[in-house]
Amino acid sequence: MDKSQGRTSREGVSDGADQVTTASGHRGLLMEEPLIFEQGSDGRIGVDLPEVPEHKMRLGALERSGPIGLPSLSEPQTIRHFTRLSQKNYAIDAGLYPLGSCTMKHNPRINEKLARLPGFADLHPLQPRSTVQGALALMDLLAHWLKSLTGMPAVALSPAAGAHGEYCGMVAIRAAIEARGEGRRRVLVPESAHGTNPATAASIGFTVDPIPAGPDGRVDIAAMKAKLGPDIAGLMLTNPNTCGLFERDIIEIARLIHESGGYFYCDGANFNAIVGRVRPADLGIDAMHINLHKTFSTPHGGGGPGSGPVVFSQALAPYVPVPYVVHGPDGFRLVETAGEGSTSFGRLKGYHGQMGMFVRALAYMMSHGADGLRQAAGDAVLNANYVMAQLKDVMTVAFDGPCMHEALFDDRFLKDTGVTTLDFAKALIDEGYHPMTMYFPLVVHGALLIEPTESESKDTIDQFIGSLRSLAGRAKAGDAASFHAAPRLTPRRRLDETRAARQPILRWRSAGGTSQAAD
Ligand SMILES: *Cc1c(COP(=O)(O)O)cnc(C)c1O
């Protein structure tokens, strides 16, 4: 295809004073990258294997009758294509990733090394039990760590992510309520909750009743009390909450919800801020998911699957889903079905969970030790408070007082500048940083939520603070136009985010309009 007219021309890139577009669309050492289908041409061959006529015969009627529309490229073209695409990704290995609530911290390489040991990496879930005793022992040990760090008596390892863990915990609550012969259906969810909380409750058939946040960004206890009643199934609370604050009334909240006959679900995605410092069992929690991919440094954000184990109190332990590991005289085994007399609510997913993430998370726990985990939580909180303290004279802090693992700003500092939170975040890209979380939590106007994590050095954080201070200065100096034009240095400028969500193009079609197998 003619490279001057296809997707390789960079529409919208060359406006303004910073005209950098070249005829090729390349910039610096970054190549403009057409789709692999646009690069392929018939007859080009990547790997030269001899044809084996007998194999053709063996296929019988299943032999391919025509081309299937896959692109044909040489080996170097293929390698370059995927290498260039990988260079367009921003990654935690490339720089600070300050996304609030996401805990994008360094993934220690020792974890990766252990997860790649053939004894773990080459396992198949249907292998005979006698050949996977080591893997089952590892799951058992991970369960032990999670139970002792939280003080809870039971854990389900299988949930595949945080939101899946919420689902697991809330299904256990539903099972416990049904076992009591009750039809309680109302679940209280604070307004500052992560969006997955109300979505989870609703998807299981609970009705969601929001509790407003008080002026200090925490649950309004008086408003909560007013909502309690005999139809309450439970409460879903995030702690530390999404404003980066510890819910200091949590013991009273637990007492109130139990007194009204409900269960206390805690969204523990932010466990990284408190691990080793407080045990969720001591706070009166009945079920809580833990994002291994946040607290225990397993890769995420495109780098790997999540994993969201759920710990349970004594009250909910009878309902834990299968499979779970038990140890008997003949070694470890997985209990696979909710057998006779068992009150397990059943199975959540195929097989046993994300084995590779179990290995990484346990490697992180064991290499840090309990004291190291406690230190990591302390450093995460210290770094966030440092960011807040260094920025509070130029940006506006949403709530007074110290924060936990993330610093929350609102957009009052941008008032009358013509610059929005979105413009500010886009300008940060040109400074070389992935933006912070924007417009979340919803209870704060134009929110900017920054989570530096404990794995960043003071130098890196100081540089980042320097960029934010300079941007805040430019916004206040009336430089709105440059913010509106940002980002200028990325392969693409501003995308139409509404259309991208509403009318996503998920399938490539050739120029002639014939559909190709390119979903
Ligand atoms: C990340 C997060 C979730 C969801 O976790 P996933 O693994 O993305 O499903 C839920 N609650 C909070 C507070 C989170 O930060």
PDB file of C-alpha atoms in Angstrom, residues 315-473:
ATOM      1  CA  ALA A 315     -18.854 -16.399  59.950  1.00  0.00           C
ATOM      2  CA  LEU A 316     -18.284 -16.686  56.199  1.00  0.00           C
ATOM      3  CA  ALA A 317     -15.581 -19.387  56.135  1.00  0.00           C
ATOM      4  CA  PRO A 318     -18.121 -22.221  55.574  1.00  0.00           C
ATOM      5  CA  TYR A 319     -19.072 -20.694  52.193  1.00  0.00           C
ATOM      6  CA  VAL A 320     -15.605 -20.387  50.591  1.00  0.00           C
ATOM      7  CA  PRO A 321     -15.647 -21.444  46.960  1.00  0.00           C
ATOM      8  CA  VAL A 322     -13.950 -24.546  45.606  1.00  0.00           C
ATOM      9  CA  PRO A 323     -11.289 -25.446  44.726  1.00  0.00           C
ATOM     10  CA  TYR A 324      -9.142 -25.074  47.824  1.00  0.00           C
ATOM     11  CA  VAL A 325      -6.018 -26.874  48.977  1.00  0.00           C
ATOM     12  CA  VAL A 326      -6.112 -29.335  51.858  1.00  0.00           C
ATOM     13  CA  HIS A 327      -3.330 -31.396  53.343  1.00  0.00           C
ATOM     14  CA  GLY A 328      -3.872 -35.016  54.346  1.00  0.00           C
ATOM     15  CA  PRO A 329      -1.812 -38.128  55.061  1.00  0.00           C
ATOM     16  CA  ASP A 330      -1.210 -38.632  51.322  1.00  0.00           C
ATOM     17  CA  GLY A 331      -0.053 -35.077  50.673  1.00  0.00           C
ATOM     18  CA  PHE A 332      -1.752 -31.985  49.267  1.00  0.00           C
ATOM     19  CA  ARG A 333      -4.894 -32.103  47.176  1.00  0.00           C
ATOM     20  CA  LEU A 334      -7.489 -29.700  45.815  1.00  0.00           C
ATOM     21  CA  VAL A 335     -11.067 -30.043  47.001  1.00  0.00           C
ATOM     22  CA  GLU A 336     -12.751 -29.644  43.630  1.00  0.00           C
ATOM     23  CA  THR A 337     -16.477 -29.926  44.281  1.00  0.00           C
ATOM     24  CA  ALA A 338     -18.868 -28.715  46.929  1.00  0.00           C
ATOM     25  CA  GLY A 339     -19.596 -32.244  48.127  1.00  0.00           C
ATOM     26  CA  GLU A 340     -22.203 -33.741  50.416  1.00  0.00           C
ATOM     27  CA  GLY A 341     -22.886 -31.601  53.430  1.00  0.00           C
ATOM     28  CA  SER A 342     -20.508 -28.834  52.308  1.00  0.00           C
ATOM     29  CA  THR A 343     -21.862 -25.291  52.359  1.00  0.00           C
ATOM     30  CA  SER A 344     -19.309 -23.961  49.831  1.00  0.00           C
ATOM     31  CA  PHE A 345     -21.134 -21.727  47.396  1.00  0.00           C
ATOM     32  CA  GLY A 346     -19.503 -23.555  44.486  1.00  0.00           C
ATOM     33  CA  ARG A 347     -16.944 -22.711  41.845  1.00  0.00           C
ATOM     34  CA  LEU A 348     -16.005 -19.279  40.485  1.00  0.00           C
ATOM     35  CA  LYS A 349     -13.807 -20.119  37.539  1.00  0.00           C
ATOM     36  CA  GLY A 350     -12.082 -22.935  35.729  1.00  0.00           C
ATOM     37  CA  TYR A 351      -9.232 -24.567  37.627  1.00  0.00           C
ATOM     38  CA  HIS A 352      -7.521 -23.034  40.641  1.00  0.00           C
ATOM     39  CA  GLY A 353      -6.518 -19.425  39.857  1.00  0.00           C
ATOM     40  CA  GLN A 354      -3.472 -17.571  38.513  1.00  0.00           C
ATOM     41  CA  MET A 355      -0.583 -19.899  39.377  1.00  0.00           C
ATOM     42  CA  GLY A 356       2.088 -17.596  37.922  1.00  0.00           C
ATOM     43  CA  MET A 357       0.861 -14.760  40.129  1.00  0.00           C
ATOM     44  CA  PHE A 358       0.812 -17.005  43.200  1.00  0.00           C
ATOM     45  CA  VAL A 359       4.502 -17.734  42.668  1.00  0.00           C
ATOM     46  CA  ARG A 360       5.367 -14.054  42.169  1.00  0.00           C
ATOM     47  CA  ALA A 361       3.352 -12.867  45.170  1.00  0.00           C
ATOM     48  CA  LEU A 362       4.819 -15.488  47.484  1.00  0.00           C
ATOM     49  CA  ALA A 363       8.315 -14.606  46.234  1.00  0.00           C
ATOM     50  CA  TYR A 364       7.600 -10.962  47.111  1.00  0.00           C
ATOM     51  CA  MET A 365       6.307 -11.885  50.578  1.00  0.00           C
ATOM     52  CA  MET A 366       9.159 -14.236  51.411  1.00  0.00           C
ATOM     53  CA  SER A 367      11.890 -11.969  50.045  1.00  0.00           C
ATOM     54  CA  HIS A 368      10.547  -9.048  52.130  1.00  0.00           C
ATOM     55  CA  GLY A 369       9.530 -10.962  55.228  1.00  0.00           C
ATOM     56  CA  ALA A 370       6.819  -9.633  57.523  1.00  0.00           C
ATOM     57  CA  ASP A 371       9.010  -6.728  58.624  1.00  0.00           C
ATOM     58  CA  GLY A 372       9.836  -5.812  55.042  1.00  0.00           C
ATOM     59  CA  LEU A 373       6.151  -5.737  54.104  1.00  0.00           C
ATOM     60  CA  ARG A 374       5.451  -3.482  57.061  1.00  0.00           C
ATOM     61  CA  GLN A 375       8.279  -1.220  55.898  1.00  0.00           C
ATOM     62  CA  ALA A 376       6.924  -1.182  52.320  1.00  0.00           C
ATOM     63  CA  ALA A 377       3.532   0.033  53.582  1.00  0.00           C
ATOM     64  CA  GLY A 378       5.238   2.719  55.660  1.00  0.00           C
ATOM     65  CA  ASP A 379       7.346   3.899  52.724  1.00  0.00           C
ATOM     66  CA  ALA A 380       4.313   4.010  50.406  1.00  0.00           C
ATOM     67  CA  VAL A 381       2.508   6.270  52.882  1.00  0.00           C
ATOM     68  CA  LEU A 382       5.611   8.401  53.454  1.00  0.00           C
ATOM     69  CA  ASN A 383       6.138   8.933  49.710  1.00  0.00           C
ATOM     70  CA  ALA A 384       2.512   9.977  49.155  1.00  0.00           C
ATOM     71  CA  ASN A 385       2.683  12.425  52.055  1.00  0.00           C
ATOM     72  CA  TYR A 386       5.946  13.820  50.675  1.00  0.00           C
ATOM     73  CA  VAL A 387       4.289  14.431  47.289  1.00  0.00           C
ATOM     74  CA  MET A 388       1.357  16.140  49.025  1.00  0.00           C
ATOM     75  CA  ALA A 389       3.565  18.301  51.229  1.00  0.00           C
ATOM     76  CA  GLN A 390       5.763  19.399  48.313  1.00  0.00           C
ATOM     77  CA  LEU A 391       2.795  20.358  46.128  1.00  0.00           C
ATOM     78  CA  LYS A 392       0.226  21.806  48.485  1.00  0.00           C
ATOM     79  CA  ASP A 393       1.321  25.411  47.965  1.00  0.00           C
ATOM     80  CA  VAL A 394       0.794  25.226  44.187  1.00  0.00           C
ATOM     81  CA  MET A 395      -1.985  22.619  43.854  1.00  0.00           C
ATOM     82  CA  THR A 396      -5.066  22.321  46.089  1.00  0.00           C
ATOM     83  CA  VAL A 397      -5.210  19.358  48.477  1.00  0.00           C
ATOM     84  CA  ALA A 398      -8.730  17.882  48.614  1.00  0.00           C
ATOM     85  CA  PHE A 399      -8.787  17.053  52.346  1.00  0.00           C
ATOM     86  CA  ASP A 400      -6.710  18.428  55.192  1.00  0.00           C
ATOM     87  CA  GLY A 401      -4.361  16.257  57.187  1.00  0.00           C
ATOM     88  CA  PRO A 402      -2.021  13.421  56.283  1.00  0.00           C
ATOM     89  CA  CYS A 403      -2.979  10.909  53.595  1.00  0.00           C
ATOM     90  CA  MET A 404      -2.324   7.193  53.305  1.00  0.00           C
ATOM     91  CA  HIS A 405      -0.688   5.756  50.150  1.00  0.00           C
ATOM     92  CA  GLU A 406      -2.069   8.289  47.665  1.00  0.00           C
ATOM     93  CA  ALA A 407      -2.343  12.073  47.555  1.00  0.00           C
ATOM     94  CA  LEU A 408      -5.610  13.600  46.350  1.00  0.00           C
ATOM     95  CA  PHE A 409      -5.872  17.057  44.794  1.00  0.00           C
ATOM     96  CA  ASP A 410      -8.918  18.848  43.409  1.00  0.00           C
ATOM     97  CA  ASP A 411      -9.050  21.405  40.576  1.00  0.00           C
ATOM     98  CA  ARG A 412      -9.506  24.602  42.641  1.00  0.00           C
ATOM     99  CA  PHE A 413      -5.911  25.553  41.789  1.00  0.00           C
ATOM    100  CA  LEU A 414      -6.896  25.615  38.117  1.00  0.00           C
ATOM    101  CA  LYS A 415      -9.839  27.966  38.655  1.00  0.00           C
ATOM    102  CA  ASP A 416      -9.977  30.786  36.063  1.00  0.00           C
ATOM    103  CA  THR A 417      -6.868  29.505  34.263  1.00  0.00           C
ATOM    104  CA  GLY A 418      -8.814  27.974  31.345  1.00  0.00           C
ATOM    105  CA  VAL A 419      -6.966  24.717  32.079  1.00  0.00           C
ATOM    106  CA  THR A 420      -8.931  21.619  33.145  1.00  0.00           C
ATOM    107  CA  THR A 421      -7.794  18.535  35.005  1.00  0.00           C
ATOM    108  CA  LEU A 422      -7.742  16.733  31.656  1.00  0.00           C
ATOM    109  CA  ASP A 423      -5.509  19.412  30.048  1.00  0.00           C
ATOM    110  CA  PHE A 424      -3.175  19.278  33.039  1.00  0.00           C
ATOM    111  CA  ALA A 425      -2.887  15.489  32.813  1.00  0.00           C
ATOM    112  CA  LYS A 426      -2.264  15.634  29.049  1.00  0.00           C
ATOM    113  CA  ALA A 427       0.519  18.191  29.570  1.00  0.00           C
ATOM    114  CA  LEU A 428       2.147  15.810  32.057  1.00  0.00           C
ATOM    115  CA  ILE A 429       2.597  13.325  29.193  1.00  0.00           C
ATOM    116  CA  ASP A 430       4.853  15.802  27.391  1.00  0.00           C
ATOM    117  CA  GLU A 431       6.907  16.002  30.593  1.00  0.00           C
ATOM    118  CA  GLY A 432       7.573  12.268  30.256  1.00  0.00           C
ATOM    119  CA  TYR A 433       5.126  10.902  32.804  1.00  0.00           C
ATOM    120  CA  HIS A 434       2.080   8.736  32.616  1.00  0.00           C
ATOM    121  CA  PRO A 435      -0.784  10.877  33.971  1.00  0.00           C
ATOM    122  CA  MET A 436      -2.170  10.441  37.437  1.00  0.00           C
ATOM    123  CA  THR A 437      -5.711   9.142  37.905  1.00  0.00           C
ATOM    124  CA  MET A 438      -8.152  11.873  36.861  1.00  0.00           C
ATOM    125  CA  TYR A 439     -11.739  12.691  37.838  1.00  0.00           C
ATOM    126  CA  PHE A 440     -11.737   9.870  40.412  1.00  0.00           C
ATOM    127  CA  PRO A 441     -12.890   9.632  43.152  1.00  0.00           C
ATOM    128  CA  LEU A 442     -16.132  11.228  42.011  1.00  0.00           C
ATOM    129  CA  VAL A 443     -16.743  12.945  45.361  1.00  0.00           C
ATOM    130  CA  VAL A 444     -13.979  15.454  44.585  1.00  0.00           C
ATOM    131  CA  HIS A 445     -14.301  18.025  41.799  1.00  0.00           C
ATOM    132  CA  GLY A 446     -11.776  17.537  38.961  1.00  0.00           C
ATOM    133  CA  ALA A 447      -9.823  15.040  41.094  1.00  0.00           C
ATOM    134  CA  LEU A 448      -6.116  14.322  40.515  1.00  0.00           C
ATOM    135  CA  LEU A 449      -5.098  11.206  42.459  1.00  0.00           C
ATOM    136  CA  ILE A 450      -1.375  10.441  42.728  1.00  0.00           C
ATOM    137  CA  GLU A 451       0.085   7.197  44.091  1.00  0.00           C
ATOM    138  CA  PRO A 452       3.885   7.265  43.937  1.00  0.00           C
ATOM    139  CA  THR A 453       4.274   3.825  45.671  1.00  0.00           C
ATOM    140  CA  GLU A 454       7.197   2.838  47.845  1.00  0.00           C
ATOM    141  CA  SER A 455       9.374   1.613  44.997  1.00  0.00           C
ATOM    142  CA  GLU A 456      10.310   5.109  43.696  1.00  0.00           C
ATOM    143  CA  SER A 457      13.495   6.808  44.831  1.00  0.00           C
ATOM    144  CA  LYS A 458      13.488  10.303  46.299  1.00  0.00           C
ATOM    145  CA  ASP A 459      15.292  11.570  43.164  1.00  0.00           C
ATOM    146  CA  THR A 460      12.555  10.266  40.893  1.00  0.00           C
ATOM    147  CA  ILE A 461       9.809  11.674  43.086  1.00  0.00           C
ATOM    148  CA  ASP A 462      11.577  15.055  43.279  1.00  0.00           C
ATOM    149  CA  GLN A 463      11.815  15.201  39.489  1.00  0.00           C
ATOM    150  CA  PHE A 464       8.137  14.370  39.191  1.00  0.00           C
ATOM    151  CA  ILE A 465       7.247  17.038  41.763  1.00  0.00           C
ATOM    152  CA  GLY A 466       9.381  19.504  39.789  1.00  0.00           C
ATOM    153  CA  SER A 467       7.353  18.782  36.633  1.00  0.00           C
ATOM    154  CA  LEU A 468       4.050  19.225  38.446  1.00  0.00           C
ATOM    155  CA  ARG A 469       5.191  22.481  40.040  1.00  0.00           C
ATOM    156  CA  SER A 470       6.305  23.827  36.682  1.00  0.00           C
ATOM    157  CA  LEU A 471       2.990  22.853  35.071  1.00  0.00           C
ATOM    158  CA  ALA A 472       0.995  24.466  37.888  1.00  0.00           C
ATOM    159  CA  GLY A 473       3.099  27.633  37.440  1.00  0.00           C
TER     160      GLY A 473
END
